[in-house]
Coordinates of C-alpha atoms and ligand atoms in Angstrom, one line a residue:
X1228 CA 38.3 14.0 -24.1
X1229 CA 39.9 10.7 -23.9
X1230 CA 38.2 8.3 -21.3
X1231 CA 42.2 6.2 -20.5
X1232 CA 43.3 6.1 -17.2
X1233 CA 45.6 8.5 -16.7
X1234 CA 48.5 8.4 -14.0
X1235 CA 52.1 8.1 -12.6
X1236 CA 53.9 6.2 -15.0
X1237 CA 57.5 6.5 -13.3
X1238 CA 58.6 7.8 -10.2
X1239 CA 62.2 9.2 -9.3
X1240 CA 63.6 11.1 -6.4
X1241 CA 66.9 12.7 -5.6
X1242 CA 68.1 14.6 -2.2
X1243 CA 71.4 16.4 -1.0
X1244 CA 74.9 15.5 -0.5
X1245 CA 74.6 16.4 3.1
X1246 CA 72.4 15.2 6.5
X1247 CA 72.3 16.8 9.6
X1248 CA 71.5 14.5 12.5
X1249 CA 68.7 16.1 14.8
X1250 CA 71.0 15.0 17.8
X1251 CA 73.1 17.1 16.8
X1252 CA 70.8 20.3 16.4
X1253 CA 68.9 18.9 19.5
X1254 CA 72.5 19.4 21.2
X1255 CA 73.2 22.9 20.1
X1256 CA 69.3 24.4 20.6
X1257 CA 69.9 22.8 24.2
X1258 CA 66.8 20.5 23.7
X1259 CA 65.7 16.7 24.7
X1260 CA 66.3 14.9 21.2
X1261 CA 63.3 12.8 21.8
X1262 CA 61.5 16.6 21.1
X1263 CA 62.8 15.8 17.8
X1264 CA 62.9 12.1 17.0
X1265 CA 59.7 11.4 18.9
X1266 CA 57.8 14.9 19.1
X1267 CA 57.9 15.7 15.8
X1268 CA 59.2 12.5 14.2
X1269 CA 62.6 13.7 12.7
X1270 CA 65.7 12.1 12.7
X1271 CA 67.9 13.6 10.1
X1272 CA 67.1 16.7 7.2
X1273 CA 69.0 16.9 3.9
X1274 CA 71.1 19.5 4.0
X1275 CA 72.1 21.6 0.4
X1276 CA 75.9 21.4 0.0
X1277 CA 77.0 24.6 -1.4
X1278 CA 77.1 23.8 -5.2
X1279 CA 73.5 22.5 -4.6
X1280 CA 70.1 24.2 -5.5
X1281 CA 66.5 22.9 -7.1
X1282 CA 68.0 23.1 -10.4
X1283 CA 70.9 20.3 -9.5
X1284 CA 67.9 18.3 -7.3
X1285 CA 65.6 18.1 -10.6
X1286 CA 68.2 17.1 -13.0
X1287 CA 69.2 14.3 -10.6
X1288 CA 65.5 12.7 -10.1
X1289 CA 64.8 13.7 -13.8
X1290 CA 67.8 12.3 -15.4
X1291 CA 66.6 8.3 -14.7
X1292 CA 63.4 9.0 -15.8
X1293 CA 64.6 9.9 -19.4
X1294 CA 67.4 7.3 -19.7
X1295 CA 64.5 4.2 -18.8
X1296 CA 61.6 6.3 -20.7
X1297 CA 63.4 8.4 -23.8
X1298 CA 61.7 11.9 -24.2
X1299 CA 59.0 10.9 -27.0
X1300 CA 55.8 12.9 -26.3
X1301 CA 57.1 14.7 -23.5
X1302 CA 55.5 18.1 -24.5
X1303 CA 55.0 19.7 -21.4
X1304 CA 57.5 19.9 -18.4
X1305 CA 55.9 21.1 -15.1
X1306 CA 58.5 22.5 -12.0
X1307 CA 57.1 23.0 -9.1
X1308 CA 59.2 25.2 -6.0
X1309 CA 59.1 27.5 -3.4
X1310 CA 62.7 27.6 -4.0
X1311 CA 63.2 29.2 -7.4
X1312 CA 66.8 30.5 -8.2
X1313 CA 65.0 33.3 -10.5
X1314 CA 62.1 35.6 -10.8
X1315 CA 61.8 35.5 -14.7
X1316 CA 63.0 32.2 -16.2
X1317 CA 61.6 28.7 -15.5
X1318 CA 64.2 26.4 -13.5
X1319 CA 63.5 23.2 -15.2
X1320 CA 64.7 25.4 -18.9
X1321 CA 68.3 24.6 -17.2
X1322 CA 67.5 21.1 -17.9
X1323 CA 67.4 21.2 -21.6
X1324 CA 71.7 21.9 -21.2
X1325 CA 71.6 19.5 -18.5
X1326 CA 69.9 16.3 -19.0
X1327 CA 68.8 16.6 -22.8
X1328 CA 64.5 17.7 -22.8
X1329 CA 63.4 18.4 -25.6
X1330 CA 63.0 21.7 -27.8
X1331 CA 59.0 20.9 -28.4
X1332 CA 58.2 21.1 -25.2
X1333 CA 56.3 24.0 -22.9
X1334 CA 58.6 24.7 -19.8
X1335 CA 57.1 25.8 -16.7
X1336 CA 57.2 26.9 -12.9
X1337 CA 54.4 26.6 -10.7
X1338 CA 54.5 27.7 -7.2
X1339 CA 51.9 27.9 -4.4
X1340 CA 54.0 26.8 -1.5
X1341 CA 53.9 23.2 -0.6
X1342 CA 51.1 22.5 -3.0
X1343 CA 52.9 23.4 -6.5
X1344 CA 53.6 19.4 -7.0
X1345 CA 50.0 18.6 -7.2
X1346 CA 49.1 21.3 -9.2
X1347 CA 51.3 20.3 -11.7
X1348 CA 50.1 16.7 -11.6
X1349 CA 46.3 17.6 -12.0
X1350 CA 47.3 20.1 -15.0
X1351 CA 49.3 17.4 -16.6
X1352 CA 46.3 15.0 -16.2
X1353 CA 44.1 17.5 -17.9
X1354 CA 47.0 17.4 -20.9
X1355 CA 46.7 13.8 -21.1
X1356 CA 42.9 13.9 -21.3
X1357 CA 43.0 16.3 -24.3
X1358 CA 45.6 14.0 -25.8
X1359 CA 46.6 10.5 -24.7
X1360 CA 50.0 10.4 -27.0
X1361 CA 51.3 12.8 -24.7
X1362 CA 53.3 12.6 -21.5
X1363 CA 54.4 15.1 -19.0
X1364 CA 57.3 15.3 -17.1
X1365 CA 56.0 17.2 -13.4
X1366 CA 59.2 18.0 -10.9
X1367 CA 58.5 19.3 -7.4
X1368 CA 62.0 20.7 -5.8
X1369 CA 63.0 22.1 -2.7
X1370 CA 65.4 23.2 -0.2
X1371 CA 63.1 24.1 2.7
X1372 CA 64.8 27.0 4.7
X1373 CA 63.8 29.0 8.0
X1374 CA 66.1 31.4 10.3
X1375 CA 68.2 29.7 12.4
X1376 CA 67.4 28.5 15.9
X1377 CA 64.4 29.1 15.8
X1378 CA 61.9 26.4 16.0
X1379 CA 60.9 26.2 12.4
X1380 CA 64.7 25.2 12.2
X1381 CA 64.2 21.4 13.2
X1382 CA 61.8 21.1 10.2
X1383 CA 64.1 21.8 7.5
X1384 CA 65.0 19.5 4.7
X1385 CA 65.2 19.0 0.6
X1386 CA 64.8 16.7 -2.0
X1387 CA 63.3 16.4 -5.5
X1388 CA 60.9 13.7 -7.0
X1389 CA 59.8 13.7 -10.5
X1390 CA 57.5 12.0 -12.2
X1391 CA 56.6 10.6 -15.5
X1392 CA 52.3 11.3 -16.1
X1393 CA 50.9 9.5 -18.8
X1394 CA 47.8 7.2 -20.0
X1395 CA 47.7 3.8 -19.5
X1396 CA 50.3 4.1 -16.3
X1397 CA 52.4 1.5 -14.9
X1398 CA 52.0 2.5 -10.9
X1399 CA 49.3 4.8 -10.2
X1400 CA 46.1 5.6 -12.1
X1401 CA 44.7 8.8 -10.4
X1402 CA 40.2 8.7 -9.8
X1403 CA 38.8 11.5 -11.8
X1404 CA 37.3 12.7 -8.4
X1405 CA 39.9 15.9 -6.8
X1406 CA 38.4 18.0 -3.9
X1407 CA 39.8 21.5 -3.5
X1408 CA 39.8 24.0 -0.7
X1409 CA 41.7 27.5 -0.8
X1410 CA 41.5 30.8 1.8
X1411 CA 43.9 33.3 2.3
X1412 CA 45.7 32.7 5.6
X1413 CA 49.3 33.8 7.0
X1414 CA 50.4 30.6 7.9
X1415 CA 53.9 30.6 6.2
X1416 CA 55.2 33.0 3.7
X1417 CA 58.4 33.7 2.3
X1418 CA 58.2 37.6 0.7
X1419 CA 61.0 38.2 -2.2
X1420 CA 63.3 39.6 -0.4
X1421 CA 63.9 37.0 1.9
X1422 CA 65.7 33.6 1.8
X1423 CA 64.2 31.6 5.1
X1424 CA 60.5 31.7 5.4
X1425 CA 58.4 33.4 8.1
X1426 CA 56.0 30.9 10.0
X1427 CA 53.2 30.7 12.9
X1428 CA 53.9 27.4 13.4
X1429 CA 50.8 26.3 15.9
X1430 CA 48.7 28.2 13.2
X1431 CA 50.1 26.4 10.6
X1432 CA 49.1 23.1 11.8
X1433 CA 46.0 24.1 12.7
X1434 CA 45.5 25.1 9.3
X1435 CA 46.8 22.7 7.6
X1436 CA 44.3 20.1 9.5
X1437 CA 41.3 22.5 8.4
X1438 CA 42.6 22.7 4.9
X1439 CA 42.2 18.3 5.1
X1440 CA 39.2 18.3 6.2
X1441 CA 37.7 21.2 3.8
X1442 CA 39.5 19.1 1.0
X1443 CA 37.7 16.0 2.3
X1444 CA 34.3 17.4 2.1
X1445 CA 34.4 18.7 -1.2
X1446 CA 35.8 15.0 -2.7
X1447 CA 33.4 13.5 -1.0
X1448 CA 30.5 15.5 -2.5
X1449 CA 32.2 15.3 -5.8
X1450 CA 31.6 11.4 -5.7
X1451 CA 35.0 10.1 -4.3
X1452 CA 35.8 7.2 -2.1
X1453 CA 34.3 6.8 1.4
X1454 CA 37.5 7.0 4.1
X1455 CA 37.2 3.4 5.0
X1456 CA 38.2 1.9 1.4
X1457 CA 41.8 3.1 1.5
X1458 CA 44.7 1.0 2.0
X1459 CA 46.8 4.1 3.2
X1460 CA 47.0 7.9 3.7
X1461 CA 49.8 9.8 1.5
X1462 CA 49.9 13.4 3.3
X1463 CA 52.1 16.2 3.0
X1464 CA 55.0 15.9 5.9
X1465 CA 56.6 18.9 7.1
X1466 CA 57.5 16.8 10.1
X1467 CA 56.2 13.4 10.2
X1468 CA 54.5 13.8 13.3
X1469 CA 52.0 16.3 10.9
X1470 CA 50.6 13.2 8.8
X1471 CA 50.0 11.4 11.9
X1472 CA 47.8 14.7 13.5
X1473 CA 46.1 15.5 9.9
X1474 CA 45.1 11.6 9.9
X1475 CA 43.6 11.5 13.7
X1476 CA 42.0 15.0 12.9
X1477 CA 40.1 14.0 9.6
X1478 CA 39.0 10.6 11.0
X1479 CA 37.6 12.3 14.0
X1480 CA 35.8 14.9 12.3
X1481 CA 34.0 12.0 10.2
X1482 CA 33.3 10.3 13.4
X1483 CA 35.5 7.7 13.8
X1484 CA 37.6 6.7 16.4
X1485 CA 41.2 7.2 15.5
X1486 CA 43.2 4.5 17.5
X1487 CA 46.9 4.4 17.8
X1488 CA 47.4 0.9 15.9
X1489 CA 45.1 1.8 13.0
X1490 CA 46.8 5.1 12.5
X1491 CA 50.2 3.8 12.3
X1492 CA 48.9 1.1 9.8
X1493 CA 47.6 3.8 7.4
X1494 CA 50.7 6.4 7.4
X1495 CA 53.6 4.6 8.9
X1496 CA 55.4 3.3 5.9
X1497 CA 54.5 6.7 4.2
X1498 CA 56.9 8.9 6.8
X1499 CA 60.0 6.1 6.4
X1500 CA 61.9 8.5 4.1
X1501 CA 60.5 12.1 5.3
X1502 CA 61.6 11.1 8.5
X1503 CA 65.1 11.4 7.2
X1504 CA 65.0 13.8 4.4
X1505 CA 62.7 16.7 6.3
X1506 CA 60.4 18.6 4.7
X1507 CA 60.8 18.8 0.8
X1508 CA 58.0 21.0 0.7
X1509 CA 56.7 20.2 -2.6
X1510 CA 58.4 16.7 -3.4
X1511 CA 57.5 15.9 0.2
X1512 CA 54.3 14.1 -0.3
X1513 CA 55.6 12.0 -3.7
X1514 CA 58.6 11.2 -1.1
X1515 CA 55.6 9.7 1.2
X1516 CA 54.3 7.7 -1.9
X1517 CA 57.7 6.5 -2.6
X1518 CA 58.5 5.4 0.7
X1519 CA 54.7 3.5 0.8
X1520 CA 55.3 1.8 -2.8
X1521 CA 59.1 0.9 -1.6
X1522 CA 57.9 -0.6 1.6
X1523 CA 54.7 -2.2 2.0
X1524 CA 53.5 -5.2 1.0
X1525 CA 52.0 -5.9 -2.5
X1526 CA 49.8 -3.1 -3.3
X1527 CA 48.3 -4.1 -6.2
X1528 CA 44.9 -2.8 -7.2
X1529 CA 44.3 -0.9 -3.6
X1530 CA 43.0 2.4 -3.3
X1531 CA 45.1 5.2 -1.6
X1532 CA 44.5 8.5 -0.4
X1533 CA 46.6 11.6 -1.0
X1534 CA 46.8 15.3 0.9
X1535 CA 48.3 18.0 -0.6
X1536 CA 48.9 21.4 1.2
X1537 CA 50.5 24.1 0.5
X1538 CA 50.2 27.2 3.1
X1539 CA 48.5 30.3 2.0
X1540 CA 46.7 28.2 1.6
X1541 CA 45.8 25.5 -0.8
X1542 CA 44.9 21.6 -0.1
X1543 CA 43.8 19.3 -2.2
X1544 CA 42.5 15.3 -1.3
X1545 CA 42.8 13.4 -4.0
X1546 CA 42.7 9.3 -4.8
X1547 CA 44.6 6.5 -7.1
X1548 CA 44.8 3.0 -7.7
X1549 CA 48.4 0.7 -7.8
X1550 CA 48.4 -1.1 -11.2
X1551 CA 49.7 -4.5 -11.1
X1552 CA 53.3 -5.4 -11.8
X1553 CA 54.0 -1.7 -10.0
X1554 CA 56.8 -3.3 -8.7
X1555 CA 58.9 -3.6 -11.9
X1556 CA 58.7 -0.2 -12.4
X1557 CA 59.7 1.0 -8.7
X1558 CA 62.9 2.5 -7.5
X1559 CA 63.9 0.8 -4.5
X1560 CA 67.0 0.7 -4.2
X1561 CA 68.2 4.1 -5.6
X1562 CA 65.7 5.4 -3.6
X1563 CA 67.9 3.7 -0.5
X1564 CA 71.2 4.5 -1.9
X1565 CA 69.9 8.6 -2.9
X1566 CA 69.2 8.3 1.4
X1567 CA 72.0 6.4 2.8
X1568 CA 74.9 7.7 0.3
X1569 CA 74.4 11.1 1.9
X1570 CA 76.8 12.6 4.1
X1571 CA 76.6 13.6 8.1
X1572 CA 77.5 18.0 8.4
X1573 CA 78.4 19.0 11.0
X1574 CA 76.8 21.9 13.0
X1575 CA 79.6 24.3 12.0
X1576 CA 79.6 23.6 8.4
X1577 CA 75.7 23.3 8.3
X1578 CA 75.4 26.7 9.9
X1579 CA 78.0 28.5 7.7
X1580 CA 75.9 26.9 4.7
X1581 CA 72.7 28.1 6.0
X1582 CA 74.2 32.0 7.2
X1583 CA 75.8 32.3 2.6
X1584 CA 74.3 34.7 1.0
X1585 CA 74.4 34.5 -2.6
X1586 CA 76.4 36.6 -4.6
X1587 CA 74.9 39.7 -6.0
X1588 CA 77.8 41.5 -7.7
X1589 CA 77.8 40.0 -11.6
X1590 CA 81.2 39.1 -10.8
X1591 CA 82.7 35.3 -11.7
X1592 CA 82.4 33.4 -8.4
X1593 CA 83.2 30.0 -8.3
X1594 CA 81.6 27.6 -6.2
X1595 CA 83.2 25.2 -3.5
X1596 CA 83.2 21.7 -4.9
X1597 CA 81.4 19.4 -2.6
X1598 CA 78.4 17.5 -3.7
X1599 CA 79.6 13.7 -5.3
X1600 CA 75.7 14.0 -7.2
X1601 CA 75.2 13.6 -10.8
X1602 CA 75.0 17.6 -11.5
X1603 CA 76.5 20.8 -9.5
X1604 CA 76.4 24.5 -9.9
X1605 CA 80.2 25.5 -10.7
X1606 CA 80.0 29.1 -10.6
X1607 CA 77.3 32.1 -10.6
X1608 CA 79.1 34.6 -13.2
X1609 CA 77.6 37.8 -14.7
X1610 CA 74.4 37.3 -12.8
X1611 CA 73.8 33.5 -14.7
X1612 CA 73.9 30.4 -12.8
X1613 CA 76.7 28.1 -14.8
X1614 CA 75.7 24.2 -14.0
X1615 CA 78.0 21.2 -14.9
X1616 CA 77.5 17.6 -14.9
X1617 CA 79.9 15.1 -13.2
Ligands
HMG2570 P1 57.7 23.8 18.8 O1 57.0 24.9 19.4 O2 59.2 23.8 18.8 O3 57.3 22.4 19.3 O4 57.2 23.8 17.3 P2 56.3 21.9 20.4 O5 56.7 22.5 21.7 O6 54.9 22.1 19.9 O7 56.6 20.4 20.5 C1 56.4 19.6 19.4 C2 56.0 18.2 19.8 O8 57.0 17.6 20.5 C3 54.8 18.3 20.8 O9 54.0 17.2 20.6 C4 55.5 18.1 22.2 O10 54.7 17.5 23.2 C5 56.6 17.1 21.8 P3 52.4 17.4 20.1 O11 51.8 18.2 21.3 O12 52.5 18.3 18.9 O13 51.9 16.1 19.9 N1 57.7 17.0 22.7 C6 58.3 15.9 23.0 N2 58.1 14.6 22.7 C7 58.9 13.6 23.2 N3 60.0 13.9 24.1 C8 60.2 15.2 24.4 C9 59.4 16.2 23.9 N4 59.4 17.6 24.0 C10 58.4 18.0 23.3 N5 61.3 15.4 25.2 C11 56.5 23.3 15.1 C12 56.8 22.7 16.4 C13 56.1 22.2 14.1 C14 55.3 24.3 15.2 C15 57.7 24.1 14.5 O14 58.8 23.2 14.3 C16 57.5 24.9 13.3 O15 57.0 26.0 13.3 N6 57.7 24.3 12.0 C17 57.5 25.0 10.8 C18 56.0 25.0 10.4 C19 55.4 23.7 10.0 O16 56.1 22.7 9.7 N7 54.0 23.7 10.0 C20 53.3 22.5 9.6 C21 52.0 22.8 9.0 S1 52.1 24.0 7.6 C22 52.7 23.0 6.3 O17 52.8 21.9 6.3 C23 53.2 23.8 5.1 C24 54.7 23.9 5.0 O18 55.3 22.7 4.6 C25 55.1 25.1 4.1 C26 54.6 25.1 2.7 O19 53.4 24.8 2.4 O20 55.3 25.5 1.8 C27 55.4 24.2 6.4

């Protein structure tokens, strides 16, 4: 085993054509917005236009990282969803077509709710042990989905980050040190047949704040950091509000007082871009990372902390350095522009959107041209999905 550091070498993310406003869904459930904007801490969710799915998402936050990085020792391609378009055949093998991977490569979908991302990362570090020359390319896509008007509906959202893992990286080594806690809980589930997930929401976040503190523990007693070295707290964000409760609960079960001012200095910059993407279930917590590396001031060699949870449930607290000159390799502004080129939906579209089944019949259906992103789905015909680029 190879003893380089081993890390996040590039970073890219993607998100839908459409927004919704939580006004505007504040207006139609007949609630205050400030239930929204301040009681959970969204403003706006990506919304999938209808030639949208993971498959478009991934190419569009892959795609950059292969024009600025080439596809040399990329051996192993990771996709993590909740969201798959099929049962059998990995999403990220429409890529090849899409955005050029490479034949010499495993392709692969992981999926354990929210937590598939991180999976994938700490798999591709293990590659990247066994042989430094080789890189991974790990994508975490979704389009998070629940029945309409009910109150899961507010925390909807998607978006897809990818990310470039290799030795010697150029903005995040990871610390050896990962703690782990699973159980088997009915938190959120989506079974086959359906497309919006079932939730217990006040069990979910309760949880979810177990699961950090579990994961905690057991990276603690694996050697990691102590709480008080970190410059800030990545955490998954179904709701931004979630980062801030996980972050009171696990410094109050280590016995520290969790005031206001020194929460919002750990996690505030993190939720800048979940607050107006939603929850990307498994991209969400890279989105967090991205907003922190976009925002803060220099960063350079300071620890941070990362939660991963996925429900069923799986968490995982894990720990990283920023390398110097980070900031050269950052994605700032196309970050920004992936946010504010969206377009506002509104509730009438967003609804008939959310109420489309997909076709089921083998017969050519062509989809409605609306995204103005890099890669659509043009048509599902004969049971395959037909994707273009632009
Ligand atoms: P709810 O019942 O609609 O909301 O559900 P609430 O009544 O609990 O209110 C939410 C907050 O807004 C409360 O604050 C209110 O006081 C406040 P809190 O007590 O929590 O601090 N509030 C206001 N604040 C200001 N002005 C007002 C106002 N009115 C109320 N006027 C819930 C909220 C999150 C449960 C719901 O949206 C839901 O079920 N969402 C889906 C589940 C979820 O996101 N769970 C999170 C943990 S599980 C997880 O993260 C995994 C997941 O990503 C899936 C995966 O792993 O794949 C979901």
């Amino acid at each position: 085993m190879s003893t380089q550091p081993v890390g996040i070498h590039d970073l890219s993310f993607a998100t839908t054509h459409y927004f919704l406003d939580h006004a505007v869904l504040a207006e139609r459930l007949g609630v205050d917005r400030d239930k929204f904007y301040l009681g959970i801490g969204q403003e706006k969710m990506s919304v999938a236009a209808a030639d949208e799915d993971i498959v478009t998402l991934a190419a569009a936050a892959a795609k950059p990282i292969l024009e600025r990085h080439g596809t040399e020792g990329i051996r192993t391609v990771l996709l993590a969803t909740e969201t798959g378009v099929d049962q059998s055949k990995a999403a990220a093998l429409y890529l090849h077509s899409l955005i050029g991977l490479p034949n010499t490569a495993r392709v692969v979908e992981l999926k354990q709710a929210c937590y598939g991302g991180t999976a994938g990362l700490a798999f591709a570090a293990g590659l990247i042990a066994r042989d430094p020359s080789e890189r991974v390319l790990v994508i975490a896509a979704d389009i998070a989905k629940y029945e309409l008007d009910t109150p899961g509906e507010p925390t909807q959202g998607a978006a897809a980050v990818a990310m470039l893992i290799s030795a010697n990286p150029a903005i995040v080594t990871l610390d050896p040190q990962q703690g782990l806690y699973s159980a088997d809980i009915m938190d959120f589930w989506r079974p086959n047949y359906r497309s919006e997930a079932i939730v217990d929401g006040k069990t979910s976040v309760n949880a979810y704040q177990k699961a950090a503190q579990e994961a905690w523990t057991d990276y603690r007693r694996r050697g990691g950091r102590e709480l008080t070295e970190f410059a800030a707290f990545c955490y998954h964000q179904p709701f931004t509000k979630m980062a801030y409760k996980a972050h009171k609960h696990l410094l109050e079960s280590q016995g520290f007082t969790a005031d206001a001012a020194d929460i919002d200095a750990a996690i505030k910059l993190t939720t800048l871009y979940n607050r107006t993407v939603g929850n990307s279930y498994t991209a969400s917590l890279y989105l967090g990372l991205a907003a922190l590396l976009d925002h803060a001031d220099d960063l350079t060699g300071k620890p941070l902390a990362f939660l991963s949870y996925g429900s069923g449930a799986v968490a995982e607290f894990f720990s990283g350095t920023v390398e110097p000159g980070y900031r050269e390799h950052i994605r700032t502004a196309a970050n920004q522009a992936a946010i504010d080129s969206r377009e506002p939906i509104d509730y009438a579209h967003y609804r008939a959107l959310h109420e489309a089944a997909s076709p089921s019949d083998g017969a050519y259906h062509a989809t409605a041209e609306e995204t103005r992103r890099p890669y659509r789905l043009a048509a599902i015909s004969g049971h395959k999905r037909i994707y273009e680029a632009r």
